[in-house]
XYZ file of C-alpha atoms in Angstrom:
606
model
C -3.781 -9.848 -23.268
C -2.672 -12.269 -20.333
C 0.768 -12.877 -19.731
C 0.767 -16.170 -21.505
C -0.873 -15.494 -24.381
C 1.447 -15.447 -27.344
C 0.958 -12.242 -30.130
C 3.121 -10.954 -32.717
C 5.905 -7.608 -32.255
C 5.922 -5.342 -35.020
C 8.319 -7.312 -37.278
C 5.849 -10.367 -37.170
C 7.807 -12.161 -34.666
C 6.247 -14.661 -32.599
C 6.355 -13.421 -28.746
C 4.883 -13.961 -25.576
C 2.464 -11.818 -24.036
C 5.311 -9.906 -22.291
C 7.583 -9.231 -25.215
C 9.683 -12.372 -24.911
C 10.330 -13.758 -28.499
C 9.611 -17.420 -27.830
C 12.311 -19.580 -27.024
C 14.914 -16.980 -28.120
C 17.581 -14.559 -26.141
C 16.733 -10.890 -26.709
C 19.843 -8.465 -25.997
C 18.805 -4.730 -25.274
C 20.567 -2.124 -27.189
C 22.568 -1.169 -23.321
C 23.775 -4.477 -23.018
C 21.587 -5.391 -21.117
C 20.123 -9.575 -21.738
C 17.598 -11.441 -21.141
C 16.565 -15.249 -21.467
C 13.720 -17.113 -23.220
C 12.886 -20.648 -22.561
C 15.334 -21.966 -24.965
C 18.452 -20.873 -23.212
C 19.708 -22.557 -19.687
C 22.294 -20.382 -19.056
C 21.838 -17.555 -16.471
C 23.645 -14.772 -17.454
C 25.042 -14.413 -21.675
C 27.077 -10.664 -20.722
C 28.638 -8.804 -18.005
C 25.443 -5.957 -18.187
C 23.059 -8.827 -17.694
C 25.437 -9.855 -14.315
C 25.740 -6.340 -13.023
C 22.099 -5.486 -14.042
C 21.282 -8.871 -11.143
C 23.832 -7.553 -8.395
C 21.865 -4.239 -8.593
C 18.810 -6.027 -7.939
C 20.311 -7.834 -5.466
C 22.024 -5.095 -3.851
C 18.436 -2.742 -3.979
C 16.926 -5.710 -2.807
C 19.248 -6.577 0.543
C 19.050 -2.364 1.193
C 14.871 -2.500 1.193
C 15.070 -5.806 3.449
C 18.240 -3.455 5.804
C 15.574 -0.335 5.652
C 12.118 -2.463 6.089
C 13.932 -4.287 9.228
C 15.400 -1.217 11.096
C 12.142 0.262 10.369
C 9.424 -2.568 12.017
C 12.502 -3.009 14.245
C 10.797 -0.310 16.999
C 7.668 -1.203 16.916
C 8.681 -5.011 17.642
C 11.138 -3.935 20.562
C 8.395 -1.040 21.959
C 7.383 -2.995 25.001
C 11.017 -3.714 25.992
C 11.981 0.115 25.091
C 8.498 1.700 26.672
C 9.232 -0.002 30.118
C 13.159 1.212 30.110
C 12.062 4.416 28.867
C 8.309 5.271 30.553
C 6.826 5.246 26.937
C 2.785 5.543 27.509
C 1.024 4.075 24.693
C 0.683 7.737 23.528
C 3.988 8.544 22.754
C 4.923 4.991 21.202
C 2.111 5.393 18.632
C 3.480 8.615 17.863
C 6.873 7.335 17.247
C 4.596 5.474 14.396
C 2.816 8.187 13.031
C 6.060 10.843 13.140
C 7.529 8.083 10.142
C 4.538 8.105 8.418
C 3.884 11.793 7.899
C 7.873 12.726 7.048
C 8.141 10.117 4.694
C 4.756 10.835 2.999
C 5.593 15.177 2.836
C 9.310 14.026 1.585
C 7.969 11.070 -0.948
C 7.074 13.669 -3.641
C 10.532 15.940 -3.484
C 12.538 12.765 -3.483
C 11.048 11.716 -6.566
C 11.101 14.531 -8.374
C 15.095 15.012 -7.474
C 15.913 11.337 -8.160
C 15.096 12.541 -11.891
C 17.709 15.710 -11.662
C 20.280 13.664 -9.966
C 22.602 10.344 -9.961
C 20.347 7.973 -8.435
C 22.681 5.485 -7.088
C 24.275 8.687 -4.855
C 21.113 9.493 -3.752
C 20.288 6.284 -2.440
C 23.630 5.827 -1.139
C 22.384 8.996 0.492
C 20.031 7.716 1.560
C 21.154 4.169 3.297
C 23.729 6.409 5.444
C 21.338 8.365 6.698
C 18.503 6.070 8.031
C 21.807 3.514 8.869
C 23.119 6.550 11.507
C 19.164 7.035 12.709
C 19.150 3.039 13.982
C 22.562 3.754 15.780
C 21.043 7.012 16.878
C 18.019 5.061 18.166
C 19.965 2.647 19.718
C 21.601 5.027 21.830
C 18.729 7.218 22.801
C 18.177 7.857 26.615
C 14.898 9.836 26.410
C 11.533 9.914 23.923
C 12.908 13.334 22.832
C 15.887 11.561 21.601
C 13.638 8.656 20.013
C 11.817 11.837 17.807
C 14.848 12.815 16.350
C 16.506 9.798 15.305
C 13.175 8.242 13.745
C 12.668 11.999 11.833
C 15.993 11.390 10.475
C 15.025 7.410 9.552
C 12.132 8.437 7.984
C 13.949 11.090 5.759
C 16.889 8.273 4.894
C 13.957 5.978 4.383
C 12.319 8.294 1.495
C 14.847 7.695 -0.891
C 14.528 3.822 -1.155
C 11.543 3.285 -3.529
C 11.708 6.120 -5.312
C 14.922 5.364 -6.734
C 14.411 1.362 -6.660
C 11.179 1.998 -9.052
C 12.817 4.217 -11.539
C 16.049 2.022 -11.857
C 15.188 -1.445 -11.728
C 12.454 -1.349 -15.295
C 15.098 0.348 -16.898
C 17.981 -2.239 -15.649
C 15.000 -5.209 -16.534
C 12.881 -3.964 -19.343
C 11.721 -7.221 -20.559
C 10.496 -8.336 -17.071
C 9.780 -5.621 -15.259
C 7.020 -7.204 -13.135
C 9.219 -9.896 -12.327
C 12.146 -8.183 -11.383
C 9.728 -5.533 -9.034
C 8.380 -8.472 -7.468
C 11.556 -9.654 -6.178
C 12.173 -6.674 -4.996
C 9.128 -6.114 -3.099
C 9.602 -9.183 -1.368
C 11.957 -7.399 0.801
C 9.739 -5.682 2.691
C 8.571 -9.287 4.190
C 11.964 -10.417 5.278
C 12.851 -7.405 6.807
C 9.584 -8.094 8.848
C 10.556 -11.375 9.152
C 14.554 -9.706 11.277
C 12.529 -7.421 13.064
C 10.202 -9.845 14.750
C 13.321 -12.644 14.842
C 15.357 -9.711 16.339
C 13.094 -8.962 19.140
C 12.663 -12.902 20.297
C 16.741 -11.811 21.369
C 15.155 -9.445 24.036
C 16.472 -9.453 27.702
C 14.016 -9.840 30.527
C 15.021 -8.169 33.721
C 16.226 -9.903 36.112
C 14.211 -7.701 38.746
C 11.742 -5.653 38.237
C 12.517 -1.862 39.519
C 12.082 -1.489 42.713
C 12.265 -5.112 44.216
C 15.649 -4.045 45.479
C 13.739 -2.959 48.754
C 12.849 -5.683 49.817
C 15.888 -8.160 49.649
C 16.710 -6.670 53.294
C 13.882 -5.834 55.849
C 12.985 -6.076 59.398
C 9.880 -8.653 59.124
C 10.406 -11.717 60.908
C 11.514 -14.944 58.682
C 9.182 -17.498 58.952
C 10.133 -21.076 57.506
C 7.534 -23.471 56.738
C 7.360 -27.403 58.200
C 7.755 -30.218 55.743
C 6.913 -33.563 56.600
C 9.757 -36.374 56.179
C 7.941 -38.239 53.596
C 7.673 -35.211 51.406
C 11.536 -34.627 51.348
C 12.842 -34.275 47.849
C 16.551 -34.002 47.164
C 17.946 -33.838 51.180
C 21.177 -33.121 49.765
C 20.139 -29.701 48.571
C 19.005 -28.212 51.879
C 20.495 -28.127 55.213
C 17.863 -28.965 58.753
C 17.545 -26.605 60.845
C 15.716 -28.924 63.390
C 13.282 -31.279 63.887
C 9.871 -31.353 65.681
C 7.947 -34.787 65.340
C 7.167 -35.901 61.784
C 8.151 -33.129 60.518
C 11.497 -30.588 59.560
C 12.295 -27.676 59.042
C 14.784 -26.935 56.212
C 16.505 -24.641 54.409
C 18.336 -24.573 50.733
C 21.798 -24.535 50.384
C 23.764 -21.310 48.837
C 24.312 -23.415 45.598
C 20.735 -24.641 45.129
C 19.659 -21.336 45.113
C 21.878 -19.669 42.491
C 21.959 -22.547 40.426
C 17.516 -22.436 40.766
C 17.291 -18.681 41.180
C 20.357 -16.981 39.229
C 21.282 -19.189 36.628
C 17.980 -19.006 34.975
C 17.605 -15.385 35.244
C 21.004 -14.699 33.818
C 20.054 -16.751 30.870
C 16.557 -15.152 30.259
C 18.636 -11.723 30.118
C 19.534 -12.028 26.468
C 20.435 -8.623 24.567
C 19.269 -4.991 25.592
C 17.169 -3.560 22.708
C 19.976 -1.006 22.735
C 22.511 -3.978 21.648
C 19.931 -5.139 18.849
C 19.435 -1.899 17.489
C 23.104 -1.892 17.310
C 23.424 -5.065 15.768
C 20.614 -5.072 13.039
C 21.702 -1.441 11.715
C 25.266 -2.738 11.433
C 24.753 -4.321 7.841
C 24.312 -0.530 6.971
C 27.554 0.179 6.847
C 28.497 -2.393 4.184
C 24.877 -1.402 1.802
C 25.691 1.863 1.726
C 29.397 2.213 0.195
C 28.482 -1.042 -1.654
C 25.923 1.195 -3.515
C 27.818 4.079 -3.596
C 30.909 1.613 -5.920
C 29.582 -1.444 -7.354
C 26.132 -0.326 -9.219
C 25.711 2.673 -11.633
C 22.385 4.171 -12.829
C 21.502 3.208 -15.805
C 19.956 6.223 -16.946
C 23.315 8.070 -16.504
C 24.765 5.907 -18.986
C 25.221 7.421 -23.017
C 22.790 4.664 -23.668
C 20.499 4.596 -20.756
C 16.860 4.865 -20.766
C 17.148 8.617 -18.979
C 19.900 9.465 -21.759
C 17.592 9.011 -24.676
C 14.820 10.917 -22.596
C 16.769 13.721 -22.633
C 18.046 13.608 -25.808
C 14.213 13.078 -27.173
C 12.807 16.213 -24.853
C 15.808 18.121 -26.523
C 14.529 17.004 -29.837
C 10.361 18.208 -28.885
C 11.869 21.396 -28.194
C 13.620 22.041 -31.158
C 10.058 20.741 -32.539
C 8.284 23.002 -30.317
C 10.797 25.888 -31.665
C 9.758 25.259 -35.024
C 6.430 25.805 -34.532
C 6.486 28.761 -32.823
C 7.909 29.758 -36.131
C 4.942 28.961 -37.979
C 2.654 30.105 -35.602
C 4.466 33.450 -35.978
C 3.346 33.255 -39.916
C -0.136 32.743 -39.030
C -1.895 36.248 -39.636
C -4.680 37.013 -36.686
C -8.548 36.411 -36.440
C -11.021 38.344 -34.487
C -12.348 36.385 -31.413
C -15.811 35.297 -32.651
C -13.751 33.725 -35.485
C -11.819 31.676 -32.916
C -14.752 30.606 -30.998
C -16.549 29.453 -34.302
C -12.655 27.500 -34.919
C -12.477 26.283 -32.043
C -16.601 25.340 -31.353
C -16.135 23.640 -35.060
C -13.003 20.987 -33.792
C -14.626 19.816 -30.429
C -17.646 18.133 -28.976
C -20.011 20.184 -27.158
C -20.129 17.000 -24.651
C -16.149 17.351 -24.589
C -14.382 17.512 -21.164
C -12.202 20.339 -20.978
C -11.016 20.696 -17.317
C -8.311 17.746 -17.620
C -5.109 18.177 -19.007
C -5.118 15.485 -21.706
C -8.182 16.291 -22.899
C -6.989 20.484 -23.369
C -4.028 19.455 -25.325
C -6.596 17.139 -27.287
C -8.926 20.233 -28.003
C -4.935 22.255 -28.908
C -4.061 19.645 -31.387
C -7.309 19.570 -33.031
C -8.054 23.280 -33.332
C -4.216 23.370 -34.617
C -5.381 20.927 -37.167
C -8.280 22.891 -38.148
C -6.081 26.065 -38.514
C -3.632 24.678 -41.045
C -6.362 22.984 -42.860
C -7.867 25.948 -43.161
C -4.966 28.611 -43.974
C -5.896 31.119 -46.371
C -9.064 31.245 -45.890
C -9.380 32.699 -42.462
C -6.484 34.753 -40.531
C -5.616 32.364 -37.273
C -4.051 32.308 -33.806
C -1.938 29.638 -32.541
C -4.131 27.510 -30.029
C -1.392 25.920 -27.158
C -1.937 23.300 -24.354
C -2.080 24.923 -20.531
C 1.420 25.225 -19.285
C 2.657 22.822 -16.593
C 1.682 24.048 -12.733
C 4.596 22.518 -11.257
C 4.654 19.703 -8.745
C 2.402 20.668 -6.826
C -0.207 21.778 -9.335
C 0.691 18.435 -11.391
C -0.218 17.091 -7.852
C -3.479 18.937 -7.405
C -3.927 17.447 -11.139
C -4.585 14.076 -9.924
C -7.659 14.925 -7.946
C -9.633 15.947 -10.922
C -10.212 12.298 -11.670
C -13.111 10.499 -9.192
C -11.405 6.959 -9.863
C -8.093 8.194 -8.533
C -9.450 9.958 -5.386
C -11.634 6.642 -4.784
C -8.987 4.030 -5.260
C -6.429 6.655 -2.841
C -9.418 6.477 -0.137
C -9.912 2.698 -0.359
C -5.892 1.752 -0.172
C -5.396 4.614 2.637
C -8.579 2.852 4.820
C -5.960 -0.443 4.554
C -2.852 1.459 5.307
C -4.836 2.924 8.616
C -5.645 -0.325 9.907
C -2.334 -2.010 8.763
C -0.170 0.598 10.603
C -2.325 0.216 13.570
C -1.847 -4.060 13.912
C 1.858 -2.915 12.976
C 2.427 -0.108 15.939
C 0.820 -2.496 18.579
C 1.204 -6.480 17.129
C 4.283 -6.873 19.757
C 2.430 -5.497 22.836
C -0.887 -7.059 21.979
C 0.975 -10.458 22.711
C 2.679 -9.252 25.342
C -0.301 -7.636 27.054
C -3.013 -9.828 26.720
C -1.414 -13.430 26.706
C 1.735 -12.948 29.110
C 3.873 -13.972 26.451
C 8.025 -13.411 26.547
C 9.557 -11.602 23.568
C 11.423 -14.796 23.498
C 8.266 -16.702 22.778
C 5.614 -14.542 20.480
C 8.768 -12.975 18.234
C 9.543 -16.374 16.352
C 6.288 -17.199 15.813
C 5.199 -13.531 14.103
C 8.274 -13.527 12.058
C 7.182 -16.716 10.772
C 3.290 -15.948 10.011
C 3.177 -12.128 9.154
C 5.781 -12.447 6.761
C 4.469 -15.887 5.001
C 1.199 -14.194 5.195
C 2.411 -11.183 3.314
C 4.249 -12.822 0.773
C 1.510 -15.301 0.199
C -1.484 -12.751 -0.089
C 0.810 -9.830 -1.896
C 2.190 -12.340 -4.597
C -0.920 -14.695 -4.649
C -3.596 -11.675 -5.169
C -1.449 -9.955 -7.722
C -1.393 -13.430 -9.758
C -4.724 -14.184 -9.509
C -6.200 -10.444 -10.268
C -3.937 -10.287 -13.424
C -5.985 -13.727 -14.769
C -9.216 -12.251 -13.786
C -8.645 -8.968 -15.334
C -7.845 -10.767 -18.667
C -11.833 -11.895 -18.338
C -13.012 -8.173 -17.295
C -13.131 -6.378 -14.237
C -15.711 -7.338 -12.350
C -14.152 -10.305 -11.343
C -11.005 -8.849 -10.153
C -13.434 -6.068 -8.636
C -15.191 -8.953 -6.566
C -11.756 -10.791 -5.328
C -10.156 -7.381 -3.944
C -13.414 -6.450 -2.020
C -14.444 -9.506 -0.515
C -10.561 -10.503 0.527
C -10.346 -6.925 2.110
C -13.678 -7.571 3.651
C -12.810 -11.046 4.475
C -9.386 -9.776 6.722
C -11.513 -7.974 8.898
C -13.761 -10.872 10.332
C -10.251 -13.079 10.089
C -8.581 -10.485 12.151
C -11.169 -9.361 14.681
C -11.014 -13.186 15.356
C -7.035 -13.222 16.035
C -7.759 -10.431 18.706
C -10.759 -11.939 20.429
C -9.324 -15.061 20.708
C -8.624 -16.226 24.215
C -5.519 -18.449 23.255
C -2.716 -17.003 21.271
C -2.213 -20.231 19.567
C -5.577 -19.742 17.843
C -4.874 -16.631 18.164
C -1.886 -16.608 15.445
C -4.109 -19.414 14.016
C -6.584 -16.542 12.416
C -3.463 -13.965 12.295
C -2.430 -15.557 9.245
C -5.418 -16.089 6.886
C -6.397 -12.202 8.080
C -2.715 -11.149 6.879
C -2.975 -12.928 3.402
C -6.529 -11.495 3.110
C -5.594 -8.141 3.567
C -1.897 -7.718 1.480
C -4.710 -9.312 -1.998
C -5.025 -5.144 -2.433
C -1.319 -4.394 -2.692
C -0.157 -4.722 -6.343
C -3.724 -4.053 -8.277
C -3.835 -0.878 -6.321
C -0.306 -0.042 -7.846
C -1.899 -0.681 -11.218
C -5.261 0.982 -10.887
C -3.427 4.273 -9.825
C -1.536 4.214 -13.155
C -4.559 3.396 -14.972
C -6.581 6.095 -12.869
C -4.050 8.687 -14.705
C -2.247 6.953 -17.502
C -0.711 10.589 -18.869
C 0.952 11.034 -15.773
C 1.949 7.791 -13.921
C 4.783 9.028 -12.127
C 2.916 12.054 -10.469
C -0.005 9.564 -9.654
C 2.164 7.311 -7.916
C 3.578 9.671 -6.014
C 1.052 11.652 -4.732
C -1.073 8.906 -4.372
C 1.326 7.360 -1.866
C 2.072 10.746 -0.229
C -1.690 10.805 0.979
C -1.688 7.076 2.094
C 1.181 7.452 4.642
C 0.046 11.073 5.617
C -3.662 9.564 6.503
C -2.386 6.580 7.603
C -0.638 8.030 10.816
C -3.728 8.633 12.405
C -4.137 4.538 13.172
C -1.874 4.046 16.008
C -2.593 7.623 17.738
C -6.614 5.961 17.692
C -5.247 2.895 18.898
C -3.627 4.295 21.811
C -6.564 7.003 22.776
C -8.720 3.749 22.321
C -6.559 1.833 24.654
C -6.162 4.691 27.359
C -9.871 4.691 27.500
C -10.343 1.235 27.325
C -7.747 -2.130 26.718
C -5.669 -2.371 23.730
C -7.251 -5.914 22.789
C -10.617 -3.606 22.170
C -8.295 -0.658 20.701
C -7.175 -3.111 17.769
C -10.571 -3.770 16.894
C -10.426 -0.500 15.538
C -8.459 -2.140 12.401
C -10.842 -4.749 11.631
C -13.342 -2.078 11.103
C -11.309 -0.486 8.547
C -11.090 -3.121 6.680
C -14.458 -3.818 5.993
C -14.708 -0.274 5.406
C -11.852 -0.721 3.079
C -13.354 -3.396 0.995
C -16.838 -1.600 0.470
C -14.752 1.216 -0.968
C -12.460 -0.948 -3.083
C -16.051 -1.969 -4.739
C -16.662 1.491 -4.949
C -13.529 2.753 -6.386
C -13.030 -0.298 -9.330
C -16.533 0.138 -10.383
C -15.701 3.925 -11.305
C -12.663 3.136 -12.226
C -14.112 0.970 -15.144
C -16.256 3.457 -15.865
C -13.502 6.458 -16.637
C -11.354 3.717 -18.901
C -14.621 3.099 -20.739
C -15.347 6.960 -21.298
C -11.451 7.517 -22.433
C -11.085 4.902 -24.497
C -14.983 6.460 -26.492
C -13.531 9.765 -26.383
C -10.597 8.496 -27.951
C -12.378 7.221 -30.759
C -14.483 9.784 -31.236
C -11.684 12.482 -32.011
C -9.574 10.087 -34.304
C -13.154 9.886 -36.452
C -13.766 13.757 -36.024
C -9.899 14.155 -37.354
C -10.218 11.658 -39.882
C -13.737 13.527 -41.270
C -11.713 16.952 -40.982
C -8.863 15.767 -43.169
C -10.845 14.072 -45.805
C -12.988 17.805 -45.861
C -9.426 19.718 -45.686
């Protein structure tokens, strides 16, 4: 059902498709209050105030991480020419983020559930705050590997907590409220690029020092009288016919020579790093006082989990109990059992489906007590993370939609380890003049294809997926034509002209790839969501070190093309991937009905 279809809750209510009762205010049992279209005031209670400052607050600390982070990458040529950075090393600097924060993604979230959240990201904030100042006062790429290891491992905390906290602070309008919050990650793109337009120039290259005084005779040149500009700006030496020879005053030449340079010198990317990580300070004990997790609360989301895994247990104790009543049967009894409760055609290397075949062959046994002496059939025990992990790849649609979104993130992390020097490089362009215009058009773009895709795939998929299937795949197809375009170009204006439709084309995959990952495994979201993005950043790491082998060998403005590929590559998969996708929710939804009529036919025989 679409978002603006209306149904009916289970008291008969009239509601929207997302819960709202129509035209009505809805208070949460925490406090917590939200507004229908009849109300026009924005907050009714003081949880519904503090519930949008911790939005806010998440929100300004993913735009603070997201702008530190696309902070190096913007000020790289600056840094790599200060430093001696080869193309190499600055890809690496990439790569090293990726890979930490993909190996730390999974521990993070599983501690964020053990743990006060809020402390962890507070945690977290202080950390990847001291890596920018750490970064900003590196002298040496060494020093550069440490401070963006310790970023990275700051960094890991911010979504995991931000996704956990913010449906249970917004329960009603979760998709809204995660939508805001995503649109962080575009402004902070936005300061990084607007950041690095503050660059300095140097006022003399290294090395031109040598040749202020040498030994070579000074030769003057003759200018003709008629061709005098401003006389009172030079000084003549003397005269020979028509013609003069002259030389500029002292003041003419600092004022045309000095002056300019000493206003082109602007900040040190030392000073900016400085600058932009500064707000950390303030996000980080604001955190730490002003918001509290909600699931910590006696009425929080997290509170009633535990209480209702407390209660299982004690369910799970009692029938142990009766198991323990349940006399023995010899083992070609419990094959017959078990062969008589499940389909021949039944899968039985997934999880789901063995506690299925457990709860129907423990339906079969009580049905059938007294007659035959039984065993207690129970569900495989739980692997751990990383065998909940390993889980994940039994399922083809998972694996397929992982490889399709981890083809974008290769070619997206490539255009974002290089965008800066691609403009520097191969159109000449200042810092000063190609940072204003990318934190206008890579954000907008991002914003517009991310929110944009995600509205327009959520109306298609209320007609069926194949046209949803269609839009991702030709609009991740599409940005690699768009793109290949931008770097081919031979002015940047047109240039950033096909930047920006390539951009929107390829952020379409962004939020349906969020949902087909929970749909891929919809008994185990959490562990889907995390390992799923622990294998995109891994893989994706490998972009800019192919960018800069490809550029050693080559030119960068070949090396990008490299993304473009991917791309294409991408969409082709995304075709892949939703078709099998489809297929799996089909299959589930059959199997599904199958055992309720095979338990319905077993009680009405019992």
């Amino acid at each position: 059902m679409s978002a603006d279809e209306n149904c009916r809750d289970a008291r008969g209510a009239e509601t929207t498709g997302d819960g709202f009762p129509s035209g009505e205010f809805v208070e949460e049992e925490d406090g917590n209050a939200f507004m229908g279209s009849g109300e026009t005031s924005m907050f009714r209670n003081e949880a519904e105030r503090r519930a949008a400052w911790a939005l806010g607050l998440l929100t300004v600390a993913y735009c603070h991480a997201s702008a530190t982070g696309f902070l190096l990458p913007s000020l790289l040529p600056a840094m790599s020419v200060e430093l001696k950075l080869d193309d190499e090393q600055g890809a690496l600097l990439t790569t090293l983020f990726t890979v930490i924060y993909s190996l730390l993604l999974p521990f993070i979230g599983v501690l964020a559930d053990k743990v006060d959240r809020k402390n962890l990201l507070t945690a977290g904030a202080a950390t990847w705050t001291l890596a920018s100042f750490m970064t900003a006062h590196s002298q040496n790429f060494a020093a550069l590997v440490v401070s963006r290891g310790l970023f990275a491992i700051g960094n890991g905390a911010q979504n995991p907590v931000a996704f956990s906290m913010i449906p249970e602070m917004f329960p009603r309008n979760k998709a809204l409220a995660l939508s805001a919050y995503n649109l962080a990650i575009h402004a902070g793109r936005a300061v990084s690029f607007a950041s690095g337009a503050f660059v300095g120039r140097a006022i003399a290259p290294p090395g031109s020092e040598q040749h202020i005084l040498t030994n070579e005779p000074i030769t003057l040149p003759l200018t003709y009288l008629t061709e005098i500009g401003a006389l009172g700006a030079h000084t003549i030496l003397y005269t020979t016919a028509d013609s003069v020879v002259l030389t500029p005053n002292v003041g003419t030449v600092l004022e045309n020579t000095v002056g300019p340079a000493l206003m082109k010198s602007g900040m040190s990317w030392h000073e900016i790093f400085d600058l932009v990580a500064f707000p950390g300070l303030l996000i980080a004990p604001l955190i730490l006082f002003t918001i509290t997790d909600p699931g910590r609360t006696s009425t929080g989301s997290r509170a009633m989990k535990r209480r209702q895994r407390a209660l299982e247990r004690e369910k799970s104790r009692e029938r142990e109990k009766m198991f323990e009543n349940l006399p023995t049967i010899d083992n070609g009894g419990l094959v017959a059992l078990v062969g008589a409760s499940v389909d021949d055609e039944f899968d039985l290397d997934s999880e789901s489906s063995r506690r299925n075949v457990a709860v129907t062959a423990t339906t079969t046994q009580l049905g059938m007590m007294g007659k035959y002496k039984s065993v207690p059939i129970k569900p495989k025990t739980d692997d751990g993370l990383f065998g909940s992990m390993a889980a994940c790849f039994e399922s083809k649609a998972f694996r397929r939609v992982t490889t399709a979104s981890t083809l974008v993130d290769v070619a997206g992390w490539s255009m974002i380890a290089f965008q800066a020097a691609f403009y520097e490089r191969v159109f000449d362009l200042t810092p000063a003049e190609y940072d204003p215009l990318l934190a206008l058009i890579i954000p907008l773009a991002g914003v517009t294809g991310g929110l944009g895709g995600g509205w327009i795939c959520d109306r298609l998929q209320a007609h069926g997926p194949r046209g949803q299937r269609w839009f991702i795949s030709l609009m991740t197809i599409a940005a690699g034509p768009l793109l290949a375009a931008s770097i081919l170009a031979d002015d940047y204006k047109v240039s950033l002209a096909y930047l920006f439709p390539g951009i929107l084309a390829a952020e379409v995959f962004r939020a349906p790839t969020a949902v087909m990952t929970r749909e891929a495994l919809p008994d185990s979201p959490s562990v889907a969501a995390a390992t799923h993005l622990a294998v995109r950043n891994l893989i994706a790491g490998i972009g800019p070190l192919l960018v800069a082998y490809l550029a050693h060998k080559y030119d960068l403005r070949h090396a990008l093309l490299l993304a473009p590929v991917f791309y294409v590559l991408a969409g082709i998969s995304y075709f892949d991937a939703i078709g099998v996708l489809t297929k799996e929710k089909q299959a589930r939804v059959e199997a599904t009905r199958k055992q309720a009529s095979k338990k319905k036919m077993m009680q009405k025989a019992a």
